[in-house]
mmCIF file of C-alpha atoms in Angstrom:
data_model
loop_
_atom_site.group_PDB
_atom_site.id
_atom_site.type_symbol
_atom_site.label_atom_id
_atom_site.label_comp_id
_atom_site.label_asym_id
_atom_site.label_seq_id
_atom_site.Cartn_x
_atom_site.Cartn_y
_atom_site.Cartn_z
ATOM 1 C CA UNK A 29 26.424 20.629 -7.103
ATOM 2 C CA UNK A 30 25.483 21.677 -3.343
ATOM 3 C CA UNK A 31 26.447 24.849 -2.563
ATOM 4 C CA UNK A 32 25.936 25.581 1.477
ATOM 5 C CA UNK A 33 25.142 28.968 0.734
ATOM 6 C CA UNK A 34 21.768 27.533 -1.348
ATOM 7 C CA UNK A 35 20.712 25.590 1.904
ATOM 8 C CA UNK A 36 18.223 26.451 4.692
ATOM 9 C CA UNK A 37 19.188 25.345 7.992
ATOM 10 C CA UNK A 38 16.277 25.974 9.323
ATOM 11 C CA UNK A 39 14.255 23.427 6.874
ATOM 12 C CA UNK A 40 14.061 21.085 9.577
ATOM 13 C CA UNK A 41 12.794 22.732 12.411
ATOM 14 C CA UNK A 42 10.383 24.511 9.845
ATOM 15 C CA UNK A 43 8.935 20.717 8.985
ATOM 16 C CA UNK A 44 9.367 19.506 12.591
ATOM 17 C CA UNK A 45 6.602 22.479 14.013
ATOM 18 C CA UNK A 46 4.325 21.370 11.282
ATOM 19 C CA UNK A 47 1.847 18.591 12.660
ATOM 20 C CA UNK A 48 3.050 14.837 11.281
ATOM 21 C CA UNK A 49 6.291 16.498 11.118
ATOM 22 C CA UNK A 50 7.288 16.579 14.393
ATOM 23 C CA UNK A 51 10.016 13.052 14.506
ATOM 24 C CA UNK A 52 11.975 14.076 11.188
ATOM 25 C CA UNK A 53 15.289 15.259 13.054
ATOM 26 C CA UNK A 54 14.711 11.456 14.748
ATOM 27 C CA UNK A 55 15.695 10.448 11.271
ATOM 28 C CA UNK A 56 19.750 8.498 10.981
ATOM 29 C CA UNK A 57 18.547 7.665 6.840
ATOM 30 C CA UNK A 58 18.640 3.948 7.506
ATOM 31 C CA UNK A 59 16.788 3.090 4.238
ATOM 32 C CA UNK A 60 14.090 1.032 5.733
ATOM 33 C CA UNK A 61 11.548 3.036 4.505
ATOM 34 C CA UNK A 62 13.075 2.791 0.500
ATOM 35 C CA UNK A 63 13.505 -0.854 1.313
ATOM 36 C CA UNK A 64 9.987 -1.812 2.225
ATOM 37 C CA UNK A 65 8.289 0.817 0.118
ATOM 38 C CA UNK A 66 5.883 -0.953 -2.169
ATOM 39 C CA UNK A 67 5.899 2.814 -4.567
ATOM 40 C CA UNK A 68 9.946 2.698 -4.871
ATOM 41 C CA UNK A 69 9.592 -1.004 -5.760
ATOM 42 C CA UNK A 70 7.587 0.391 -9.522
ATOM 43 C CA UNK A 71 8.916 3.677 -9.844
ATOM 44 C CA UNK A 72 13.134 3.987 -9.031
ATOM 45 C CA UNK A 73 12.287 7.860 -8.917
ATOM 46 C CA UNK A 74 10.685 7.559 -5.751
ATOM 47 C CA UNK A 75 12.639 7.363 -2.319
ATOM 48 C CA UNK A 76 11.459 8.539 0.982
ATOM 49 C CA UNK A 77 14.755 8.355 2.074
ATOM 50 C CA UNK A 78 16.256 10.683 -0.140
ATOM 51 C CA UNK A 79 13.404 13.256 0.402
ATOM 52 C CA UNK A 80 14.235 12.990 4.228
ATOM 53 C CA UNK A 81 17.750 13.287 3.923
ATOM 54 C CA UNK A 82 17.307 16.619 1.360
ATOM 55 C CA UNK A 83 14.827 17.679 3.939
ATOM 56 C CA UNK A 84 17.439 17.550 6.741
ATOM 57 C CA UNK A 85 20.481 19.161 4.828
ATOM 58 C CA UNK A 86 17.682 22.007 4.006
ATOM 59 C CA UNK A 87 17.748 21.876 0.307
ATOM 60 C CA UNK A 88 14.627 22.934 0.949
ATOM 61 C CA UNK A 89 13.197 24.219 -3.050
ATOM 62 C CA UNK A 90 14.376 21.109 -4.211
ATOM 63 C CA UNK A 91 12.483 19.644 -1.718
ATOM 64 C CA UNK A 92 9.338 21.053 -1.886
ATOM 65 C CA UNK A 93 9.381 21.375 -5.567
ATOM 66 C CA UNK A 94 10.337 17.621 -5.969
ATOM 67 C CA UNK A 95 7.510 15.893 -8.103
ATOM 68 C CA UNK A 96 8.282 12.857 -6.362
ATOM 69 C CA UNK A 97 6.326 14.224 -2.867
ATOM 70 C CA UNK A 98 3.495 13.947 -4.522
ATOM 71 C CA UNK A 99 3.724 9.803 -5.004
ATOM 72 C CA UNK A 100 3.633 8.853 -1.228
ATOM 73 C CA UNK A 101 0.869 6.281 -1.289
ATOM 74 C CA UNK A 102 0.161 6.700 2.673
ATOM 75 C CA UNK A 103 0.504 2.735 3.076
ATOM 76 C CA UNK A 104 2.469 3.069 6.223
ATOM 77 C CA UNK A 105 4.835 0.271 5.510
ATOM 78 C CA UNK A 106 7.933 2.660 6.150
ATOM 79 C CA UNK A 107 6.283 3.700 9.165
ATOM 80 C CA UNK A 108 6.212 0.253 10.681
ATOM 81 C CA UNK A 109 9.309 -0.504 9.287
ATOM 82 C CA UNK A 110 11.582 2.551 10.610
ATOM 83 C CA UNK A 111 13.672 1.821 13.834
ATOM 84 C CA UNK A 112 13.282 5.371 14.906
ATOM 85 C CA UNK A 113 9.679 5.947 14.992
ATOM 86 C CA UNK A 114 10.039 8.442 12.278
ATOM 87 C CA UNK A 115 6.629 8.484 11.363
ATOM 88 C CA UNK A 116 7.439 9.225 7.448
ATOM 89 C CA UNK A 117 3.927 9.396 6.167
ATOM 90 C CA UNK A 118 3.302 11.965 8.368
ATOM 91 C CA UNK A 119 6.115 13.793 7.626
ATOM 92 C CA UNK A 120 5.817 13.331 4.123
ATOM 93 C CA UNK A 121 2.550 14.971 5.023
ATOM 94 C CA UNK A 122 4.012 17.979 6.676
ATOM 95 C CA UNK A 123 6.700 18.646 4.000
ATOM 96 C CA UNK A 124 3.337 18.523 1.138
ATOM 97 C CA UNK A 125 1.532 20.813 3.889
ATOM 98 C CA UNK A 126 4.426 23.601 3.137
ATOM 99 C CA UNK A 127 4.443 22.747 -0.329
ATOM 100 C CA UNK A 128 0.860 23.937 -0.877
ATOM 101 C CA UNK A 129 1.176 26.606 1.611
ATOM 102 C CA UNK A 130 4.425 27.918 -0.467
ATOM 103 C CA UNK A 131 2.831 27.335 -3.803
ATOM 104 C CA UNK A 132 -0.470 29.547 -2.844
ATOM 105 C CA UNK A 133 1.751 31.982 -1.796
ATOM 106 C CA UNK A 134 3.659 32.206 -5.204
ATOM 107 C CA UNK A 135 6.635 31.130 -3.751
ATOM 108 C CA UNK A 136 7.030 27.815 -5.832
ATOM 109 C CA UNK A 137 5.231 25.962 -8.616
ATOM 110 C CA UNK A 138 3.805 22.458 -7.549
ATOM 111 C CA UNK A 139 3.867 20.645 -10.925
ATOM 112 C CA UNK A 140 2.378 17.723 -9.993
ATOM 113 C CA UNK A 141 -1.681 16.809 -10.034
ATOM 114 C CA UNK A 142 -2.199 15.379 -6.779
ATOM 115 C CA UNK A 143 -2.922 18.418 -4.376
ATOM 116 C CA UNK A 144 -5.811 19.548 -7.442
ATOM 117 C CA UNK A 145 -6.936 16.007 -6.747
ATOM 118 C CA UNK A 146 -6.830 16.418 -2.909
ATOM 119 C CA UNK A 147 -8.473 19.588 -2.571
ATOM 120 C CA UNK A 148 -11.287 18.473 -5.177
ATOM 121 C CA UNK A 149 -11.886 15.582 -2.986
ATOM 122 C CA UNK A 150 -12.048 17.411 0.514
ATOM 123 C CA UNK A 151 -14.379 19.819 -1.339
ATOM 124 C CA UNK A 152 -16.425 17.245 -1.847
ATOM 125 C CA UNK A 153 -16.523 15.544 1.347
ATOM 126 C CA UNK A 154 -17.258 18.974 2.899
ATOM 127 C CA UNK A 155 -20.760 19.739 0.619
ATOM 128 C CA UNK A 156 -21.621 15.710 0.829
ATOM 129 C CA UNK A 157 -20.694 13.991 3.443
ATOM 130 C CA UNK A 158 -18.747 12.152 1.077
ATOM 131 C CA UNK A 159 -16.880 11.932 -1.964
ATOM 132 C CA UNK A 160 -19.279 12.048 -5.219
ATOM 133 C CA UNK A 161 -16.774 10.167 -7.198
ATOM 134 C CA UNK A 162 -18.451 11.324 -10.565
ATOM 135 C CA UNK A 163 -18.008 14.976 -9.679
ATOM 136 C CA UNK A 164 -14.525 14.794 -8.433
ATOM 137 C CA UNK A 165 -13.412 12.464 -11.271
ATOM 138 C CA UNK A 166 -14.765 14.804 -14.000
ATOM 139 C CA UNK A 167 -14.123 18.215 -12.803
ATOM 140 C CA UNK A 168 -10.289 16.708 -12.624
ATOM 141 C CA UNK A 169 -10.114 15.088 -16.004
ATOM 142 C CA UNK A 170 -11.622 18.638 -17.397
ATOM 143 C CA UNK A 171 -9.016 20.822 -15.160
ATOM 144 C CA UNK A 172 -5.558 18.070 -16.208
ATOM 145 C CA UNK A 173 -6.835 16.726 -19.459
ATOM 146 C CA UNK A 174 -9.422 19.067 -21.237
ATOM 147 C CA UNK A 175 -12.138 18.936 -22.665
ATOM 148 C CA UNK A 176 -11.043 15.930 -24.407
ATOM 149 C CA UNK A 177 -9.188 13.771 -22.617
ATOM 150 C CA UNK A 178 -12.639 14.443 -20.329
ATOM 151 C CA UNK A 179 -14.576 12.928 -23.038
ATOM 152 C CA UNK A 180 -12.149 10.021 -23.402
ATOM 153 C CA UNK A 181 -13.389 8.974 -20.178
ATOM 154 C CA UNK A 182 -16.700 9.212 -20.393
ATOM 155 C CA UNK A 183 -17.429 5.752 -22.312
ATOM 156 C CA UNK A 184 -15.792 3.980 -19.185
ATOM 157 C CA UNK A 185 -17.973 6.292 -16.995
ATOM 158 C CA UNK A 186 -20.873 5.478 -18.485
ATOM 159 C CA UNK A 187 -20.484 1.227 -17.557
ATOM 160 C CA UNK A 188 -19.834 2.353 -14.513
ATOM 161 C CA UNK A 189 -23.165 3.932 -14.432
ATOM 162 C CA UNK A 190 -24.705 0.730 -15.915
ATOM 163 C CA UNK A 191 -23.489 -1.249 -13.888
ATOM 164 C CA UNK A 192 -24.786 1.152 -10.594
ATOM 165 C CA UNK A 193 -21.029 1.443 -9.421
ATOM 166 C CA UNK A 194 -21.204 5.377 -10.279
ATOM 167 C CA UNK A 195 -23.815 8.258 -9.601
ATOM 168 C CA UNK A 196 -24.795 10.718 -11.655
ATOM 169 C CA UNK A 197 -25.767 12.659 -8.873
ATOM 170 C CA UNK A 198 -24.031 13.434 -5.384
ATOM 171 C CA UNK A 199 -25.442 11.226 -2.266
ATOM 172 C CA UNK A 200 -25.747 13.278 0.657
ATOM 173 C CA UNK A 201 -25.221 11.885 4.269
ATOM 174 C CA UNK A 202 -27.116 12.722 7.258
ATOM 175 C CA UNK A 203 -24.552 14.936 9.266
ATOM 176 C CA UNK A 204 -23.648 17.285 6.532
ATOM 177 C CA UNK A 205 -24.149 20.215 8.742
ATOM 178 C CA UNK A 206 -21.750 18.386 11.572
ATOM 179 C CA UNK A 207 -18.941 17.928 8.882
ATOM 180 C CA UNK A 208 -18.864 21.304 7.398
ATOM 181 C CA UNK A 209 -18.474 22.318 11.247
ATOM 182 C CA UNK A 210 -15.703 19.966 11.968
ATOM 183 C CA UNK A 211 -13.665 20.814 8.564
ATOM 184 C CA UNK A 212 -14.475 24.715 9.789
ATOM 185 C CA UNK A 213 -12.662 24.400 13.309
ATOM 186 C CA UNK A 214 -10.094 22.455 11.750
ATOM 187 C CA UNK A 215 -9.330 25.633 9.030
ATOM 188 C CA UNK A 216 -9.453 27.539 12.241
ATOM 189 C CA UNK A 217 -6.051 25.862 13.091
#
């Protein structure tokens, strides 16, 4: 049960000053982004539409602590599909951009592995250039599955190695110095 007194007005406006976030209140829930999403097609538990429309009534804990935020593959189908320039990726964006900001406050728990994922990857990207896939990959397995559902991966990790498709070691790029710069200014923000 909704109870008014649980809701936050304010939710959207709050999403709609966050960069990506800015077209949400453009949003009439048409369900052309549900219809064409290639995510809600496997998993029933996922609807951009109902996110948005929770997101607009301001039920905003259930919202951010929805483990379903988290499965937005960013294909963009829903954005080409939505009649009111929505832009739901990016929104979905600005609504996870909260989440995170919420959760490192202690505000709300974010359940869900994907933003341990994230950050290990950007960390990555920052000291190489790139992502070093075997870094990323293993510190992940070790921080969501242990020390043994690590190990359980390491067989497959190894062929990968045989086969050249995975480093041992992190590649640096030329222009590390230029990207730990950029991702700087952008913190700055």
């Amino acid at each position: 049960m909704i109870k008014s007194s649980d809701l936050d007005p304010n939710f959207k406006y709050e999403i709609s000053n966050e960069p990506g976030g800015e077209n949400i209140k453009k949003c009439f829930n048409c369900t052309g982004c549900t219809v064409g999403c290639p995510l809600a097609e496997i998993d029933k538990s996922y609807n951009p539409r109902i996110i948005l429309r929770k997101a607009l009534l301001g039920m905003r804990k259930e919202v951010l602590t929805d483990d379903s935020l988290w499965l937005c593959a960013s294909c963009y189908i829903c954005y080409e599909r939505c009649p009111q320039d929505v832009k739901i990726t990016e929104v979905i964006g600005a609504i996870r951009a909260i989440a995170q900001r919420e959760a490192k406050a202690g505000k709300i728990k974010i359940t869900n592995d994907k933003p341990l994922f994230d950050h290990l990857f950007i960390d990555s990207v920052k000291s190489n250039g790139k992502w070093y896939e075997a870094g990323v990959s293993g510190t992940f397995m070790l921080k969501t599955k242990g020390i043994g559902g690590a190990i359980g991966y390491a067989p497959m990790g190894l062929e990968l190695f045989k086969k050249g498709k995975l480093s041992i070691l992190p590649h640096k790029i030329k222009g590390t110095k230029e990207i730990k710069r950029i991702f700087e200014e952008v913190e700055k923000k």
